Amino acid sequence: MTKTLNGDKKIVKVRNLEFGGDRPIIIAGPCSVESKEQLYETVKGLKEIGVDCIRGGIFKPRTSPFDFQGLGIEGLKYLREVSEEFDLPIVTELMDDKYLDIFIEFVDIIQVGSRNMYNYSLLKELGKTNKPILLKRGMSATIKEWVMAAEYIASNGNDNIILCERGIRSFDNYTRNLMDISAVPIMKMETGLPVIIDPSHGTGNKELILPMTKAGLAAGADGVIIEVHYKPETALCDGEQSLDLEQYKKFYNEIRSS
Ligand code: PEP
Ligand code: MN
């Protein structure tokens, strides 16, 4: 068996952004798209401060089926609207390949969430496209399993893959997950792909977003994806780990000035 990802450095281009280029990419936005107003007000604030790409889930892989599951395709309409109005690319999670064609047309980066890292039929289908894919680490995935998940996409023909360390489960639940900063240089060496970090899900604690971002960037991360909500106290999902716009401004200024 020959590996497709042999460690040669890969830059993934998304509109005018380069993941793996000279500058770390900042992706921010709400955990979930909740309404037109919520998304619009959040993205307007982010744009005024500075941001490279917008995140927002429309299909939410919630642990409980009784929790908010996302707006579905209606949410994609709102994502497109803000993307066009503020000239920003969007990333959102695909859970079911029945929506693949619509995602290929309307989404800039297709996210594979932690729970779907092992969904090999989904990974194979994404491998047959040439879309940029954000592949999150499974919450209990070893480095080797994560590399192989990336290979499921790359060996089917698509090496436009951005990896994302989002924390793994550990014995200690003081933080939501244990952010494995060592995975950043390891995955870059193993695959050559750009690697970004998600300190929002990685820690579950908004106070830890800035220090963990600094740690990740110091370890060579090519960017960061974080949760920001214009009113985190009203968020339908992950409000406790979401920055408000004032806090995002401080985060952005520190990261961009360092
Ligand atoms: C998300 O980014 O919205 C998300 C659900 O993250 P994860 O798949 O890492 O849990
Ligand atoms: Mn979330």
PDB file of C-alpha atoms and ligand atoms in Angstrom:
ATOM      1  CA  MET A   1       0.000   0.000   0.000  1.00  0.00           C
ATOM      2  CA  THR A   2       1.386   3.430  -0.869  1.00  0.00           C
ATOM      3  CA  LYS A   3       0.297   6.384   1.154  1.00  0.00           C
ATOM      4  CA  THR A   4      -1.212   9.322  -0.693  1.00  0.00           C
ATOM      5  CA  LEU A   5      -0.226  11.788   2.004  1.00  0.00           C
ATOM      6  CA  ASN A   6       3.527  11.472   2.170  1.00  0.00           C
ATOM      7  CA  GLY A   7       4.380  14.562   4.197  1.00  0.00           C
ATOM      8  CA  ASP A   8       4.903  16.944   1.268  1.00  0.00           C
ATOM      9  CA  LYS A   9       3.630  20.347   2.298  1.00  0.00           C
ATOM     10  CA  LYS A  10       0.189  21.123   0.939  1.00  0.00           C
ATOM     11  CA  ILE A  11      -1.459  24.538   0.795  1.00  0.00           C
ATOM     12  CA  VAL A  12      -5.260  24.444   0.647  1.00  0.00           C
ATOM     13  CA  LYS A  13      -6.747  27.429  -1.169  1.00  0.00           C
ATOM     14  CA  VAL A  14     -10.214  28.708  -0.330  1.00  0.00           C
ATOM     15  CA  ARG A  15     -11.145  31.812  -2.356  1.00  0.00           C
ATOM     16  CA  ASN A  16      -8.233  34.159  -1.530  1.00  0.00           C
ATOM     17  CA  LEU A  17      -7.207  32.330   1.659  1.00  0.00           C
ATOM     18  CA  GLU A  18      -4.273  29.954   1.907  1.00  0.00           C
ATOM     19  CA  PHE A  19      -4.397  27.341   4.666  1.00  0.00           C
ATOM     20  CA  GLY A  20      -0.793  26.396   5.250  1.00  0.00           C
ATOM     21  CA  GLY A  21       0.441  29.719   3.817  1.00  0.00           C
ATOM     22  CA  ASP A  22       2.264  32.540   5.594  1.00  0.00           C
ATOM     23  CA  ARG A  23      -0.520  33.739   7.853  1.00  0.00           C
ATOM     24  CA  PRO A  24      -2.727  31.845  10.321  1.00  0.00           C
ATOM     25  CA  ILE A  25      -6.371  31.792   9.251  1.00  0.00           C
ATOM     26  CA  ILE A  26      -9.058  32.844  11.715  1.00  0.00           C
ATOM     27  CA  ILE A  27     -12.442  31.133  11.380  1.00  0.00           C
ATOM     28  CA  ALA A  28     -15.169  32.339  13.742  1.00  0.00           C
ATOM     29  CA  GLY A  29     -18.929  32.200  14.101  1.00  0.00           C
ATOM     30  CA  PRO A  30     -21.685  30.660  16.150  1.00  0.00           C
ATOM     31  CA  CYS A  31     -21.814  26.994  17.057  1.00  0.00           C
ATOM     32  CA  SER A  32     -25.144  26.772  15.243  1.00  0.00           C
ATOM     33  CA  VAL A  33     -27.046  28.958  12.837  1.00  0.00           C
ATOM     34  CA  GLU A  34     -30.125  29.760  14.930  1.00  0.00           C
ATOM     35  CA  SER A  35     -31.916  32.478  12.981  1.00  0.00           C
ATOM     36  CA  LYS A  36     -31.303  34.992  10.240  1.00  0.00           C
ATOM     37  CA  GLU A  37     -30.906  37.780  12.793  1.00  0.00           C
ATOM     38  CA  GLN A  38     -28.511  35.852  15.060  1.00  0.00           C
ATOM     39  CA  LEU A  39     -26.233  34.970  12.168  1.00  0.00           C
ATOM     40  CA  TYR A  40     -26.382  38.405  10.582  1.00  0.00           C
ATOM     41  CA  GLU A  41     -25.619  40.321  13.782  1.00  0.00           C
ATOM     42  CA  THR A  42     -22.775  37.967  14.705  1.00  0.00           C
ATOM     43  CA  VAL A  43     -21.141  38.066  11.277  1.00  0.00           C
ATOM     44  CA  LYS A  44     -21.564  41.831  10.934  1.00  0.00           C
ATOM     45  CA  GLY A  45     -19.676  42.260  14.221  1.00  0.00           C
ATOM     46  CA  LEU A  46     -16.982  39.782  13.195  1.00  0.00           C
ATOM     47  CA  LYS A  47     -16.464  41.515   9.863  1.00  0.00           C
ATOM     48  CA  GLU A  48     -16.064  44.910  11.526  1.00  0.00           C
ATOM     49  CA  ILE A  49     -13.372  43.514  13.834  1.00  0.00           C
ATOM     50  CA  GLY A  50     -11.678  41.247  11.282  1.00  0.00           C
ATOM     51  CA  VAL A  51     -12.175  37.579  10.370  1.00  0.00           C
ATOM     52  CA  ASP A  52     -11.163  35.310   7.479  1.00  0.00           C
ATOM     53  CA  CYS A  53     -13.955  32.752   7.303  1.00  0.00           C
ATOM     54  CA  ILE A  54     -17.334  32.123   8.962  1.00  0.00           C
ATOM     55  CA  ARG A  55     -18.409  28.962  10.758  1.00  0.00           C
ATOM     56  CA  GLY A  56     -21.958  27.942  11.716  1.00  0.00           C
ATOM     57  CA  GLY A  57     -23.576  24.523  11.988  1.00  0.00           C
ATOM     58  CA  ILE A  58     -26.867  23.797  10.215  1.00  0.00           C
ATOM     59  CA  PHE A  59     -26.859  20.058  10.897  1.00  0.00           C
ATOM     60  CA  LYS A  60     -25.859  19.583  14.533  1.00  0.00           C
ATOM     61  CA  PRO A  61     -24.618  16.228  15.798  1.00  0.00           C
ATOM     62  CA  ARG A  62     -26.026  16.654  19.311  1.00  0.00           C
ATOM     63  CA  THR A  63     -25.451  14.043  21.968  1.00  0.00           C
ATOM     64  CA  SER A  64     -29.159  14.142  22.852  1.00  0.00           C
ATOM     65  CA  PRO A  65     -31.842  13.829  20.154  1.00  0.00           C
ATOM     66  CA  PHE A  66     -33.987  16.157  22.289  1.00  0.00           C
ATOM     67  CA  ASP A  67     -31.546  19.063  21.865  1.00  0.00           C
ATOM     68  CA  PHE A  68     -31.596  21.607  19.008  1.00  0.00           C
ATOM     69  CA  GLN A  69     -30.649  19.751  15.845  1.00  0.00           C
ATOM     70  CA  GLY A  70     -29.960  22.745  13.600  1.00  0.00           C
ATOM     71  CA  LEU A  71     -32.004  24.596  10.976  1.00  0.00           C
ATOM     72  CA  GLY A  72     -30.965  22.320   8.140  1.00  0.00           C
ATOM     73  CA  ILE A  73     -31.031  23.687   4.604  1.00  0.00           C
ATOM     74  CA  GLU A  74     -32.893  26.833   5.731  1.00  0.00           C
ATOM     75  CA  GLY A  75     -29.720  27.704   7.663  1.00  0.00           C
ATOM     76  CA  LEU A  76     -27.628  27.312   4.538  1.00  0.00           C
ATOM     77  CA  LYS A  77     -29.667  30.105   2.936  1.00  0.00           C
ATOM     78  CA  TYR A  78     -28.709  32.432   5.803  1.00  0.00           C
ATOM     79  CA  LEU A  79     -25.060  31.377   5.565  1.00  0.00           C
ATOM     80  CA  ARG A  80     -25.045  32.186   1.844  1.00  0.00           C
ATOM     81  CA  GLU A  81     -26.628  35.570   2.470  1.00  0.00           C
ATOM     82  CA  VAL A  82     -23.976  36.660   4.980  1.00  0.00           C
ATOM     83  CA  SER A  83     -21.239  35.148   2.856  1.00  0.00           C
ATOM     84  CA  GLU A  84     -22.264  37.310  -0.075  1.00  0.00           C
ATOM     85  CA  GLU A  85     -23.005  40.456   1.876  1.00  0.00           C
ATOM     86  CA  PHE A  86     -19.712  40.411   3.807  1.00  0.00           C
ATOM     87  CA  ASP A  87     -17.584  38.655   1.179  1.00  0.00           C
ATOM     88  CA  LEU A  88     -16.482  35.828   3.461  1.00  0.00           C
ATOM     89  CA  PRO A  89     -16.168  32.090   2.817  1.00  0.00           C
ATOM     90  CA  ILE A  90     -18.204  29.691   4.962  1.00  0.00           C
ATOM     91  CA  VAL A  91     -17.554  26.348   6.607  1.00  0.00           C
ATOM     92  CA  THR A  92     -20.360  24.096   7.834  1.00  0.00           C
ATOM     93  CA  GLU A  93     -20.721  20.452   8.753  1.00  0.00           C
ATOM     94  CA  LEU A  94     -22.134  17.766   6.458  1.00  0.00           C
ATOM     95  CA  MET A  95     -23.449  14.664   8.216  1.00  0.00           C
ATOM     96  CA  ASP A  96     -25.360  12.930   5.426  1.00  0.00           C
ATOM     97  CA  ASP A  97     -24.171  12.566   1.842  1.00  0.00           C
ATOM     98  CA  LYS A  98     -27.690  13.122   0.547  1.00  0.00           C
ATOM     99  CA  TYR A  99     -26.875  16.846   0.849  1.00  0.00           C
ATOM    100  CA  LEU A 100     -23.481  16.553  -0.824  1.00  0.00           C
ATOM    101  CA  ASP A 101     -24.463  18.192  -4.131  1.00  0.00           C
ATOM    102  CA  ILE A 102     -26.011  21.207  -2.448  1.00  0.00           C
ATOM    103  CA  PHE A 103     -22.944  21.559  -0.192  1.00  0.00           C
ATOM    104  CA  ILE A 104     -20.619  21.368  -3.195  1.00  0.00           C
ATOM    105  CA  GLU A 105     -22.528  24.217  -4.769  1.00  0.00           C
ATOM    106  CA  PHE A 106     -23.027  26.515  -1.788  1.00  0.00           C
ATOM    107  CA  VAL A 107     -20.388  25.789   0.879  1.00  0.00           C
ATOM    108  CA  ASP A 108     -16.722  26.827   0.651  1.00  0.00           C
ATOM    109  CA  ILE A 109     -15.329  24.262   3.122  1.00  0.00           C
ATOM    110  CA  ILE A 110     -17.196  21.081   4.071  1.00  0.00           C
ATOM    111  CA  GLN A 111     -16.662  20.125   7.711  1.00  0.00           C
ATOM    112  CA  VAL A 112     -16.515  16.519   8.860  1.00  0.00           C
ATOM    113  CA  GLY A 113     -17.196  16.628  12.579  1.00  0.00           C
ATOM    114  CA  SER A 114     -15.539  14.621  15.296  1.00  0.00           C
ATOM    115  CA  ARG A 115     -18.398  12.101  15.394  1.00  0.00           C
ATOM    116  CA  ASN A 116     -18.119  11.410  11.673  1.00  0.00           C
ATOM    117  CA  MET A 117     -14.368  11.001  11.398  1.00  0.00           C
ATOM    118  CA  TYR A 118     -14.985   7.257  11.225  1.00  0.00           C
ATOM    119  CA  ASN A 119     -17.801   7.545   8.661  1.00  0.00           C
ATOM    120  CA  TYR A 120     -15.773   5.972   5.889  1.00  0.00           C
ATOM    121  CA  SER A 121     -18.544   5.997   3.283  1.00  0.00           C
ATOM    122  CA  LEU A 122     -18.948   9.761   3.791  1.00  0.00           C
ATOM    123  CA  LEU A 123     -15.161  10.245   3.621  1.00  0.00           C
ATOM    124  CA  LYS A 124     -14.967   8.262   0.363  1.00  0.00           C
ATOM    125  CA  GLU A 125     -17.711  10.377  -1.207  1.00  0.00           C
ATOM    126  CA  LEU A 126     -15.876  13.570  -0.183  1.00  0.00           C
ATOM    127  CA  GLY A 127     -12.737  12.111  -1.712  1.00  0.00           C
ATOM    128  CA  LYS A 128     -14.432  12.034  -5.101  1.00  0.00           C
ATOM    129  CA  THR A 129     -14.998  15.803  -5.024  1.00  0.00           C
ATOM    130  CA  ASN A 130     -12.392  18.554  -5.184  1.00  0.00           C
ATOM    131  CA  LYS A 131     -13.938  20.578  -2.366  1.00  0.00           C
ATOM    132  CA  PRO A 132     -11.820  21.743   0.609  1.00  0.00           C
ATOM    133  CA  ILE A 133     -12.635  19.494   3.578  1.00  0.00           C
ATOM    134  CA  LEU A 134     -12.162  20.359   7.256  1.00  0.00           C
ATOM    135  CA  LEU A 135     -11.521  16.997   8.911  1.00  0.00           C
ATOM    136  CA  LYS A 136     -11.835  17.125  12.673  1.00  0.00           C
ATOM    137  CA  ARG A 137     -10.150  14.592  14.891  1.00  0.00           C
ATOM    138  CA  GLY A 138     -12.470  11.942  16.291  1.00  0.00           C
ATOM    139  CA  MET A 139     -12.889  12.499  20.023  1.00  0.00           C
ATOM    140  CA  SER A 140     -11.234   9.155  20.779  1.00  0.00           C
ATOM    141  CA  ALA A 141      -9.162   8.826  17.633  1.00  0.00           C
ATOM    142  CA  THR A 142      -5.510   7.935  17.726  1.00  0.00           C
ATOM    143  CA  ILE A 143      -3.133   9.852  15.485  1.00  0.00           C
ATOM    144  CA  LYS A 144      -2.955   6.839  13.156  1.00  0.00           C
ATOM    145  CA  GLU A 145      -6.735   6.584  12.868  1.00  0.00           C
ATOM    146  CA  TRP A 146      -6.932  10.288  12.078  1.00  0.00           C
ATOM    147  CA  VAL A 147      -4.229   9.998   9.415  1.00  0.00           C
ATOM    148  CA  MET A 148      -6.129   7.085   7.871  1.00  0.00           C
ATOM    149  CA  ALA A 149      -9.389   9.052   7.898  1.00  0.00           C
ATOM    150  CA  ALA A 150      -7.560  11.741   5.889  1.00  0.00           C
ATOM    151  CA  GLU A 151      -6.297   8.997   3.580  1.00  0.00           C
ATOM    152  CA  TYR A 152      -9.887   7.871   2.931  1.00  0.00           C
ATOM    153  CA  ILE A 153     -10.444  11.300   1.384  1.00  0.00           C
ATOM    154  CA  ALA A 154      -7.031  11.794  -0.235  1.00  0.00           C
ATOM    155  CA  SER A 155      -6.687   8.312  -1.738  1.00  0.00           C
ATOM    156  CA  ASN A 156     -10.021   8.791  -3.482  1.00  0.00           C
ATOM    157  CA  GLY A 157      -8.605  11.840  -5.242  1.00  0.00           C
ATOM    158  CA  ASN A 158      -9.105  14.879  -3.009  1.00  0.00           C
ATOM    159  CA  ASP A 159      -6.124  16.199  -1.055  1.00  0.00           C
ATOM    160  CA  ASN A 160      -7.751  19.549  -0.287  1.00  0.00           C
ATOM    161  CA  ILE A 161      -7.899  18.640   3.365  1.00  0.00           C
ATOM    162  CA  ILE A 162      -7.480  20.852   6.414  1.00  0.00           C
ATOM    163  CA  LEU A 163      -7.048  18.921   9.660  1.00  0.00           C
ATOM    164  CA  CYS A 164      -8.475  20.198  12.935  1.00  0.00           C
ATOM    165  CA  GLU A 165      -7.405  19.192  16.445  1.00  0.00           C
ATOM    166  CA  ARG A 166     -10.525  19.622  18.604  1.00  0.00           C
ATOM    167  CA  GLY A 167      -9.531  17.797  21.765  1.00  0.00           C
ATOM    168  CA  ILE A 168      -9.815  14.184  22.824  1.00  0.00           C
ATOM    169  CA  ARG A 169     -11.507  12.499  25.761  1.00  0.00           C
ATOM    170  CA  SER A 170      -9.374  11.917  28.823  1.00  0.00           C
ATOM    171  CA  PHE A 171      -9.815  10.727  32.405  1.00  0.00           C
ATOM    172  CA  ASP A 172      -9.995  14.347  33.550  1.00  0.00           C
ATOM    173  CA  ASN A 173     -13.216  16.191  32.784  1.00  0.00           C
ATOM    174  CA  TYR A 174     -12.100  19.518  34.253  1.00  0.00           C
ATOM    175  CA  THR A 175     -12.086  20.737  30.661  1.00  0.00           C
ATOM    176  CA  ARG A 176     -14.600  19.442  28.076  1.00  0.00           C
ATOM    177  CA  ASN A 177     -11.789  17.684  26.207  1.00  0.00           C
ATOM    178  CA  LEU A 178      -8.028  17.491  26.394  1.00  0.00           C
ATOM    179  CA  MET A 179      -6.473  19.593  23.647  1.00  0.00           C
ATOM    180  CA  ASP A 180      -3.573  17.694  22.180  1.00  0.00           C
ATOM    181  CA  ILE A 181      -1.201  20.426  21.058  1.00  0.00           C
ATOM    182  CA  SER A 182       1.417  17.841  20.091  1.00  0.00           C
ATOM    183  CA  ALA A 183      -0.983  16.637  17.394  1.00  0.00           C
ATOM    184  CA  VAL A 184      -0.323  19.883  15.491  1.00  0.00           C
ATOM    185  CA  PRO A 185       3.341  19.301  14.571  1.00  0.00           C
ATOM    186  CA  ILE A 186       2.822  15.532  14.416  1.00  0.00           C
ATOM    187  CA  MET A 187      -0.007  15.733  11.869  1.00  0.00           C
ATOM    188  CA  LYS A 188       1.887  18.306   9.824  1.00  0.00           C
ATOM    189  CA  MET A 189       4.901  15.981   9.682  1.00  0.00           C
ATOM    190  CA  GLU A 190       2.842  12.852   9.026  1.00  0.00           C
ATOM    191  CA  THR A 191       0.630  14.266   6.286  1.00  0.00           C
ATOM    192  CA  GLY A 192       1.972  17.634   5.068  1.00  0.00           C
ATOM    193  CA  LEU A 193      -1.579  18.980   5.343  1.00  0.00           C
ATOM    194  CA  PRO A 194      -2.460  22.248   7.060  1.00  0.00           C
ATOM    195  CA  VAL A 195      -3.588  21.789  10.664  1.00  0.00           C
ATOM    196  CA  ILE A 196      -5.829  24.165  12.588  1.00  0.00           C
ATOM    197  CA  ILE A 197      -7.084  24.016  16.165  1.00  0.00           C
ATOM    198  CA  ASP A 198     -10.509  24.345  17.769  1.00  0.00           C
ATOM    199  CA  PRO A 199      -9.960  25.555  21.337  1.00  0.00           C
ATOM    200  CA  SER A 200     -13.718  26.145  21.812  1.00  0.00           C
ATOM    201  CA  HIS A 201     -14.588  22.439  21.658  1.00  0.00           C
ATOM    202  CA  GLY A 202     -11.064  21.532  22.745  1.00  0.00           C
ATOM    203  CA  THR A 203     -11.565  23.085  26.178  1.00  0.00           C
ATOM    204  CA  GLY A 204     -15.267  24.001  26.450  1.00  0.00           C
ATOM    205  CA  ASN A 205     -14.219  27.151  28.295  1.00  0.00           C
ATOM    206  CA  LYS A 206     -14.104  30.601  26.739  1.00  0.00           C
ATOM    207  CA  GLU A 207     -11.368  31.744  29.145  1.00  0.00           C
ATOM    208  CA  LEU A 208      -9.049  29.160  27.606  1.00  0.00           C
ATOM    209  CA  ILE A 209      -9.570  30.123  23.965  1.00  0.00           C
ATOM    210  CA  LEU A 210      -6.854  32.788  23.835  1.00  0.00           C
ATOM    211  CA  PRO A 211      -4.077  30.921  25.708  1.00  0.00           C
ATOM    212  CA  MET A 212      -4.731  27.680  23.815  1.00  0.00           C
ATOM    213  CA  THR A 213      -4.756  29.533  20.499  1.00  0.00           C
ATOM    214  CA  LYS A 214      -1.362  31.041  21.356  1.00  0.00           C
ATOM    215  CA  ALA A 215      -0.070  27.588  22.280  1.00  0.00           C
ATOM    216  CA  GLY A 216      -1.400  26.073  19.055  1.00  0.00           C
ATOM    217  CA  LEU A 217       0.070  28.790  16.872  1.00  0.00           C
ATOM    218  CA  ALA A 218       3.413  28.489  18.672  1.00  0.00           C
ATOM    219  CA  ALA A 219       3.305  24.766  17.831  1.00  0.00           C
ATOM    220  CA  GLY A 220       2.823  25.607  14.142  1.00  0.00           C
ATOM    221  CA  ALA A 221      -0.963  25.607  13.683  1.00  0.00           C
ATOM    222  CA  ASP A 222      -2.123  27.133  10.415  1.00  0.00           C
ATOM    223  CA  GLY A 223      -5.206  28.681  11.937  1.00  0.00           C
ATOM    224  CA  VAL A 224      -7.950  28.513  14.481  1.00  0.00           C
ATOM    225  CA  ILE A 225     -11.706  27.921  14.475  1.00  0.00           C
ATOM    226  CA  ILE A 226     -13.634  29.412  17.384  1.00  0.00           C
ATOM    227  CA  GLU A 227     -17.218  29.964  18.479  1.00  0.00           C
ATOM    228  CA  VAL A 228     -18.500  33.520  18.710  1.00  0.00           C
ATOM    229  CA  HIS A 229     -22.115  34.558  19.337  1.00  0.00           C
ATOM    230  CA  TYR A 230     -23.524  38.092  19.505  1.00  0.00           C
ATOM    231  CA  LYS A 231     -25.487  37.045  22.624  1.00  0.00           C
ATOM    232  CA  PRO A 232     -23.854  33.903  24.037  1.00  0.00           C
ATOM    233  CA  GLU A 233     -26.263  33.801  26.994  1.00  0.00           C
ATOM    234  CA  THR A 234     -29.115  33.078  24.559  1.00  0.00           C
ATOM    235  CA  ALA A 235     -27.251  30.496  22.429  1.00  0.00           C
ATOM    236  CA  LEU A 236     -29.113  27.257  21.679  1.00  0.00           C
ATOM    237  CA  CYS A 237     -25.827  25.350  21.748  1.00  0.00           C
ATOM    238  CA  ASP A 238     -22.402  25.861  23.356  1.00  0.00           C
ATOM    239  CA  GLY A 239     -23.058  29.353  24.748  1.00  0.00           C
ATOM    240  CA  GLU A 240     -20.671  28.748  27.682  1.00  0.00           C
ATOM    241  CA  GLN A 241     -17.731  28.296  25.332  1.00  0.00           C
ATOM    242  CA  SER A 242     -18.651  31.113  22.943  1.00  0.00           C
ATOM    243  CA  LEU A 243     -17.009  34.534  23.006  1.00  0.00           C
ATOM    244  CA  ASP A 244     -19.171  37.618  22.659  1.00  0.00           C
ATOM    245  CA  LEU A 245     -18.094  40.276  20.163  1.00  0.00           C
ATOM    246  CA  GLU A 246     -16.271  42.383  22.751  1.00  0.00           C
ATOM    247  CA  GLN A 247     -14.259  39.349  23.867  1.00  0.00           C
ATOM    248  CA  TYR A 248     -13.612  38.425  20.233  1.00  0.00           C
ATOM    249  CA  LYS A 249     -12.198  41.876  19.586  1.00  0.00           C
ATOM    250  CA  LYS A 250      -9.624  41.402  22.354  1.00  0.00           C
ATOM    251  CA  PHE A 251      -8.834  37.900  21.050  1.00  0.00           C
ATOM    252  CA  TYR A 252      -8.414  39.139  17.484  1.00  0.00           C
ATOM    253  CA  ASN A 253      -6.202  42.064  18.402  1.00  0.00           C
ATOM    254  CA  GLU A 254      -3.907  39.858  20.504  1.00  0.00           C
ATOM    255  CA  ILE A 255      -3.606  37.159  17.888  1.00  0.00           C
ATOM    256  CA  ARG A 256      -3.073  39.518  14.984  1.00  0.00           C
ATOM    257  CA  SER A 257      -0.510  41.637  16.852  1.00  0.00           C
ATOM    258  CA  SER A 258       1.573  38.659  18.034  1.00  0.00           C
TER     259      SER A 258
HETATM  260  C1  PEP B   1     -18.685  21.861  15.622  1.00  0.00           C
HETATM  261  O1  PEP B   1     -17.609  22.359  15.256  1.00  0.00           O
HETATM  262  O2  PEP B   1     -19.774  22.415  15.451  1.00  0.00           O
HETATM  263  C2  PEP B   1     -18.681  20.566  16.308  1.00  0.00           C
HETATM  264  C3  PEP B   1     -19.810  19.896  16.530  1.00  0.00           C
HETATM  265  O3  PEP B   1     -17.472  20.155  16.687  1.00  0.00           O
HETATM  266  P1  PEP B   1     -16.930  18.671  16.937  1.00  0.00           P
HETATM  267  O4  PEP B   1     -17.344  17.851  15.735  1.00  0.00           O
HETATM  268  O5  PEP B   1     -15.455  18.880  17.027  1.00  0.00           O
HETATM  269  O6  PEP B   1     -17.551  18.197  18.210  1.00  0.00           O
HETATM  270 MN    MN B   2     -20.232  23.856  19.237  1.00  0.00          MN
END
